[in-house]
Amino acid sequence: METRGDGGGTLSLTGGTRLEGRVEVSGAKNSVLKLMAAALLAPGTTTLTNVPDIVDVDIMAELLRRLGCGVERDIRASVVTIDVPERPHHRADYDLVRRMRASICVLGPLVSRCGEADVAMPGGDNIGSRGLDLHIEGLQRMGADVVNEHGYLVATSEQLRGADVWLDFPSVGATETLVMAAVLADGRTTIDNAAREPEIVDICTMLIAMGAHIEGVGTSTLVIDGVSELKPVTHRTVPDRIVAGTWAVAAAITRGRIEVAGADPSHLSIALEKLRSAGAQVDDTADGFVVSMGDRPKAVDVVTLPYPGFPTDLQPQFIALNAIADGAALVTENLFEARFRFVRELARLGADVRTDGHHALIRGRASLSGAPVEATDIRAGAGLVLAGLVAQGRTDVYGVGHIDRGYAGLVDDLARLGGQVVRMDDAHREGPPMK
Ligand code: UD1
């Protein structure tokens, strides 16, 4: 989970209908937040398009406003414009960082633009410890002085200088922090074992359009030659591969047929291949792909890894699929140790899942039975909604505020595809499920 949100609201699902039709996927949450932070690197007006209608964009907009930017959002047009001053402020407050861990992505741009960044430490969250050591060590190698003062990470540097950085793990967040710091540093920075996610490619593409010199984009070695200034641009956010992958699983689990538009199947190769192994038919279309499933899915093993490996953000959805599949599957989680917490909720629906460390053994059941369950983070919420779509009777998924952070217009899309789903606010719910 990317945040500790308030999680309000409930989705009430009645399982058993096939989902059929077309959904349009918008820009990626995990990209747009970083693109908004990257805007800080250039004074003037940056325009982002294909911006998803999710709460986290509002939180990032608020953060940027407090840093002195003017931010306008046109939700209908999916556009955000960010007016960046010559001298932005450099403090990211705890009240925003605690609501959205991704706020940490202002660290790199602020230290390189302002010579100082005071960013609240995010603290604990729902999917594990998620350290910042790789961000900090990389900035230190570039000459920044980084200390932890009163719960804030304070990074200072008159002028960052290029350095050779080797990441112990290809962290998405650390790669982004260091790329954004390096583009305005003095000299050449080499980041080895860099993350290669499509969202990293997206931010590098935007930075290059802004005037940055970056080589090796999409590979695990990024070579960045610092420039003295960048200019603002208009940039279209990469499609959300995790939302697209969630709809792909929705088609398979309900034995339906969903055309996923506005998506790039090449960003989901392994996940779509897994669905084929489960028995689904997956075909590319002009602007996405279509998934259809006639029979009960077959169990599929999954191992999460950094891109191009299987994404951890689709792991709960595949556990849900395996819960009703024919056979047993082993799911191995290599990124976030606490991500199996949601299987306790899935068990309330009758799923047979045993976890041992970072492995989960799922023995598929012919059916699940509806029950109240609680979403503890975005992707756990998605997994529970998918399970609720096939569980017999009614499933109430509490904590929908978490799901809202990653899935724009989920209820409307589900309803249009034939799902039986109603959203209730907290005032109408019957009380939290027993734990
Ligand atoms: C991003 C995504 C998240 C996704 C994850 C992995 C956003 C907002 N979130 O998270 O949805 O699940 O990538 O694809 O983009 N680590 C350290 N030290 C560090 C940095 C990371 O130990 O300095 C560890 C983390 O604890 C974790 C692993 O590295 O175990 C992966 O983290 P990372 O790739 O950085 O993920 P995020 O950028 O936090």
Short mmCIF file of N, CA, C and O and ligand atoms in Angstrom, two decimals, residues 1-2 29-31 33-34 56 100-104 125 127-137 167 169-176 195 197 199 241-242 305-307 311-314 333-337 339 378-379, ligand 1:
data_model
loop_
_atom_site.label_atom_id
_atom_site.label_comp_id
_atom_site.label_asym_id
_atom_site.label_seq_id
_atom_site.Cartn_x
_atom_site.Cartn_y
_atom_site.Cartn_z
N MET A 1 0.83 -1.19 0.00
CA MET A 1 0.00 0.00 0.00
C MET A 1 0.87 1.24 0.00
O MET A 1 1.87 1.31 0.67
N GLU A 2 0.45 2.20 -0.79
CA GLU A 2 1.24 3.40 -0.94
C GLU A 2 0.94 4.42 0.15
O GLU A 2 1.65 5.39 0.32
N LYS A 29 -1.25 5.85 -11.96
CA LYS A 29 -1.03 6.52 -10.68
C LYS A 29 0.46 6.58 -10.36
O LYS A 29 0.97 7.63 -9.95
N ASN A 30 1.13 5.45 -10.53
CA ASN A 30 2.53 5.39 -10.11
C ASN A 30 3.46 6.17 -11.02
O ASN A 30 4.64 6.29 -10.74
N SER A 31 2.92 6.70 -12.12
CA SER A 31 3.72 7.59 -12.94
C SER A 31 3.34 9.03 -12.69
O SER A 31 4.20 9.89 -12.48
N LEU A 33 2.17 10.80 -10.35
CA LEU A 33 2.62 11.48 -9.11
C LEU A 33 4.06 11.92 -9.25
O LEU A 33 4.46 13.00 -8.81
N LYS A 34 4.88 11.08 -9.89
CA LYS A 34 6.30 11.41 -10.08
C LYS A 34 6.46 12.48 -11.16
O LYS A 34 7.35 13.33 -11.08
N ASP A 56 -5.01 10.57 -4.95
CA ASP A 56 -3.59 10.86 -4.76
C ASP A 56 -3.12 12.05 -5.61
O ASP A 56 -2.19 12.76 -5.23
N MET A 100 0.11 10.05 1.85
CA MET A 100 0.56 9.47 0.59
C MET A 100 2.08 9.34 0.59
O MET A 100 2.81 10.31 0.49
N ARG A 101 2.52 8.10 0.71
CA ARG A 101 3.95 7.84 0.81
C ARG A 101 4.71 8.35 -0.42
O ARG A 101 5.87 8.76 -0.32
N ALA A 102 4.04 8.34 -1.57
CA ALA A 102 4.71 8.77 -2.80
C ALA A 102 5.16 10.23 -2.74
O ALA A 102 5.92 10.68 -3.60
N SER A 103 4.70 10.98 -1.71
CA SER A 103 5.15 12.37 -1.54
C SER A 103 6.67 12.45 -1.48
O SER A 103 7.26 13.49 -1.76
N ILE A 104 7.29 11.35 -1.09
CA ILE A 104 8.75 11.32 -0.95
C ILE A 104 9.42 11.66 -2.29
O ILE A 104 10.58 12.08 -2.33
N ASP A 125 3.82 1.60 7.03
CA ASP A 125 2.61 1.50 6.20
C ASP A 125 2.21 0.05 6.06
O ASP A 125 2.80 -0.83 6.67
N ILE A 127 2.19 -2.31 3.75
CA ILE A 127 2.79 -3.44 3.03
C ILE A 127 4.27 -3.60 3.33
O ILE A 127 5.04 -4.02 2.49
N GLY A 128 4.65 -3.27 4.54
CA GLY A 128 6.02 -3.59 4.92
C GLY A 128 6.84 -2.35 5.26
O GLY A 128 6.34 -1.25 5.30
N SER A 129 8.11 -2.56 5.50
CA SER A 129 8.92 -1.49 6.08
C SER A 129 9.29 -0.40 5.07
O SER A 129 9.36 0.76 5.39
N ARG A 130 9.53 -0.76 3.82
CA ARG A 130 9.79 0.19 2.75
C ARG A 130 10.77 1.29 3.15
O ARG A 130 10.42 2.44 3.35
N GLY A 131 12.03 0.89 3.23
CA GLY A 131 13.08 1.82 3.65
C GLY A 131 13.33 2.92 2.64
O GLY A 131 12.79 2.93 1.53
N LEU A 132 14.16 3.87 3.07
CA LEU A 132 14.58 4.97 2.19
C LEU A 132 16.10 4.99 2.05
O LEU A 132 16.66 5.95 1.53
N ASP A 133 16.75 3.93 2.56
CA ASP A 133 18.21 3.93 2.59
C ASP A 133 18.83 4.11 1.20
O ASP A 133 19.85 4.80 1.05
N LEU A 134 18.22 3.53 0.19
CA LEU A 134 18.81 3.64 -1.16
C LEU A 134 18.69 5.06 -1.71
O LEU A 134 19.59 5.55 -2.39
N HIS A 135 17.57 5.73 -1.38
CA HIS A 135 17.42 7.14 -1.78
C HIS A 135 18.53 7.96 -1.10
O HIS A 135 19.21 8.77 -1.74
N ILE A 136 18.69 7.72 0.21
CA ILE A 136 19.61 8.54 1.01
C ILE A 136 21.06 8.31 0.58
O ILE A 136 21.81 9.26 0.32
N GLU A 137 21.45 7.02 0.48
CA GLU A 137 22.84 6.72 0.10
C GLU A 137 23.19 7.30 -1.26
O GLU A 137 24.28 7.83 -1.47
N LEU A 167 22.65 0.49 -7.00
CA LEU A 167 21.54 0.19 -6.08
C LEU A 167 21.59 -1.29 -5.68
O LEU A 167 21.71 -2.15 -6.54
N PHE A 169 19.19 -2.95 -4.73
CA PHE A 169 17.93 -3.51 -5.22
C PHE A 169 17.37 -2.49 -6.22
O PHE A 169 17.48 -1.28 -5.99
N PRO A 170 16.80 -2.95 -7.34
CA PRO A 170 16.31 -1.97 -8.32
C PRO A 170 15.02 -1.28 -7.85
O PRO A 170 13.94 -1.51 -8.39
N SER A 171 15.16 -0.45 -6.84
CA SER A 171 14.02 0.25 -6.25
C SER A 171 13.46 1.29 -7.23
O SER A 171 14.21 2.11 -7.78
N VAL A 172 12.14 1.25 -7.40
CA VAL A 172 11.47 2.22 -8.27
C VAL A 172 11.65 3.63 -7.70
O VAL A 172 12.09 4.55 -8.38
N GLY A 173 11.32 3.78 -6.41
CA GLY A 173 11.36 5.11 -5.80
C GLY A 173 12.77 5.68 -5.77
O GLY A 173 12.98 6.86 -6.09
N ALA A 174 13.76 4.86 -5.41
CA ALA A 174 15.14 5.36 -5.33
C ALA A 174 15.64 5.74 -6.72
O ALA A 174 16.32 6.77 -6.90
N THR A 175 15.31 4.93 -7.74
CA THR A 175 15.73 5.28 -9.10
C THR A 175 15.16 6.64 -9.49
O THR A 175 15.86 7.50 -10.02
N GLU A 176 13.88 6.85 -9.18
CA GLU A 176 13.25 8.13 -9.54
C GLU A 176 13.90 9.31 -8.80
O GLU A 176 14.19 10.35 -9.40
N ALA A 195 15.90 0.60 -11.63
CA ALA A 195 14.61 0.01 -11.96
C ALA A 195 14.29 0.29 -13.43
O ALA A 195 14.73 1.30 -13.99
N GLU A 197 10.95 -0.16 -14.73
CA GLU A 197 9.49 -0.13 -14.90
C GLU A 197 9.06 0.86 -15.99
O GLU A 197 9.74 1.88 -16.19
N GLU A 199 7.01 3.06 -15.77
CA GLU A 199 6.84 4.37 -15.14
C GLU A 199 8.19 5.10 -15.07
O GLU A 199 8.23 6.34 -15.10
N ARG A 241 -0.71 0.15 -16.13
CA ARG A 241 -0.64 -1.29 -16.45
C ARG A 241 -1.27 -2.11 -15.33
O ARG A 241 -1.75 -3.23 -15.56
N ILE A 242 -1.27 -1.60 -14.10
CA ILE A 242 -1.84 -2.38 -13.00
C ILE A 242 -3.37 -2.38 -13.08
O ILE A 242 -4.02 -3.41 -12.90
N LEU A 305 8.59 -10.00 -9.01
CA LEU A 305 9.96 -9.51 -9.20
C LEU A 305 9.89 -8.10 -9.77
O LEU A 305 8.88 -7.71 -10.35
N PRO A 306 10.98 -7.33 -9.65
CA PRO A 306 11.01 -6.04 -10.34
C PRO A 306 10.78 -6.24 -11.84
O PRO A 306 11.09 -7.30 -12.38
N TYR A 307 10.26 -5.20 -12.49
CA TYR A 307 10.01 -5.25 -13.93
C TYR A 307 11.28 -5.64 -14.69
O TYR A 307 12.35 -5.16 -14.34
N PRO A 311 4.49 -8.21 -11.67
CA PRO A 311 4.38 -7.08 -10.72
C PRO A 311 3.73 -7.46 -9.39
O PRO A 311 2.68 -8.11 -9.37
N THR A 312 4.36 -7.02 -8.31
CA THR A 312 3.78 -7.24 -6.98
C THR A 312 2.39 -6.60 -6.86
O THR A 312 1.54 -7.10 -6.13
N ASP A 313 2.16 -5.53 -7.62
CA ASP A 313 0.86 -4.86 -7.53
C ASP A 313 -0.27 -5.65 -8.19
O ASP A 313 -1.44 -5.25 -8.11
N LEU A 314 0.05 -6.77 -8.84
CA LEU A 314 -1.01 -7.66 -9.36
C LEU A 314 -1.07 -8.97 -8.57
O LEU A 314 -1.84 -9.85 -8.92
N GLU A 333 6.11 -13.89 -3.01
CA GLU A 333 6.19 -12.42 -2.97
C GLU A 333 7.60 -12.00 -2.59
O GLU A 333 8.05 -12.29 -1.48
N ASN A 334 8.28 -11.33 -3.49
CA ASN A 334 9.67 -10.97 -3.23
C ASN A 334 9.90 -9.49 -2.93
O ASN A 334 11.03 -9.09 -2.70
N LEU A 335 8.83 -8.67 -2.97
CA LEU A 335 9.05 -7.23 -2.79
C LEU A 335 8.57 -6.70 -1.44
O LEU A 335 9.31 -5.98 -0.77
N PHE A 336 7.35 -7.04 -1.07
CA PHE A 336 6.79 -6.46 0.15
C PHE A 336 6.32 -7.57 1.09
O PHE A 336 5.38 -8.29 0.79
N GLU A 337 6.99 -7.67 2.24
CA GLU A 337 6.77 -8.81 3.12
C GLU A 337 5.36 -8.88 3.70
O GLU A 337 4.87 -9.95 4.01
N ARG A 339 2.55 -8.13 2.25
CA ARG A 339 1.49 -8.10 1.26
C ARG A 339 0.52 -9.28 1.36
O ARG A 339 -0.56 -9.26 0.76
N ILE A 378 -4.56 -0.61 -1.49
CA ILE A 378 -5.16 -0.51 -2.84
C ILE A 378 -5.31 -1.87 -3.50
O ILE A 378 -6.38 -2.25 -3.96
N ARG A 379 -4.19 -2.58 -3.58
CA ARG A 379 -4.20 -3.81 -4.39
C ARG A 379 -4.91 -4.94 -3.67
O ARG A 379 -5.55 -5.79 -4.30
C1 UD1 B 1 6.56 1.57 -6.20
C2 UD1 B 1 5.07 1.63 -6.42
C3 UD1 B 1 4.37 0.42 -5.80
C4 UD1 B 1 5.01 -0.86 -6.31
C5 UD1 B 1 6.52 -0.83 -6.10
C6 UD1 B 1 7.23 -2.04 -6.70
C7 UD1 B 1 4.65 3.99 -6.45
C8 UD1 B 1 3.99 5.15 -5.79
N1 UD1 B 1 4.53 2.83 -5.83
O1 UD1 B 1 6.78 1.65 -4.79
O2 UD1 B 1 2.99 0.45 -6.16
O3 UD1 B 1 4.47 -1.95 -5.59
O4 UD1 B 1 7.08 0.35 -6.72
O5 UD1 B 1 6.93 -2.15 -8.04
O6 UD1 B 1 5.22 4.10 -7.51
N2 UD1 B 1 13.55 -0.50 -0.56
C9 UD1 B 1 14.56 -0.38 0.38
N3 UD1 B 1 15.24 0.81 0.47
C10 UD1 B 1 14.94 1.87 -0.31
C11 UD1 B 1 13.91 1.75 -1.27
C12 UD1 B 1 13.22 0.54 -1.37
O7 UD1 B 1 14.86 -1.31 1.12
O8 UD1 B 1 15.60 2.93 -0.18
C13 UD1 B 1 12.83 -1.79 -0.66
C14 UD1 B 1 11.39 -1.68 -0.20
O9 UD1 B 1 11.28 -1.84 1.19
C15 UD1 B 1 10.73 -2.80 -0.97
C16 UD1 B 1 11.51 -2.85 -2.27
O10 UD1 B 1 12.72 -2.15 -2.02
O11 UD1 B 1 10.91 -4.02 -0.31
C17 UD1 B 1 10.79 -2.23 -3.45
O12 UD1 B 1 10.55 -0.88 -3.21
P1 UD1 B 1 10.45 0.19 -4.39
O13 UD1 B 1 10.76 -0.44 -5.70
O14 UD1 B 1 11.25 1.38 -3.96
O15 UD1 B 1 8.92 0.54 -4.37
P2 UD1 B 1 8.23 1.97 -4.21
O16 UD1 B 1 8.90 2.96 -5.10
O17 UD1 B 1 8.06 2.27 -2.77
#
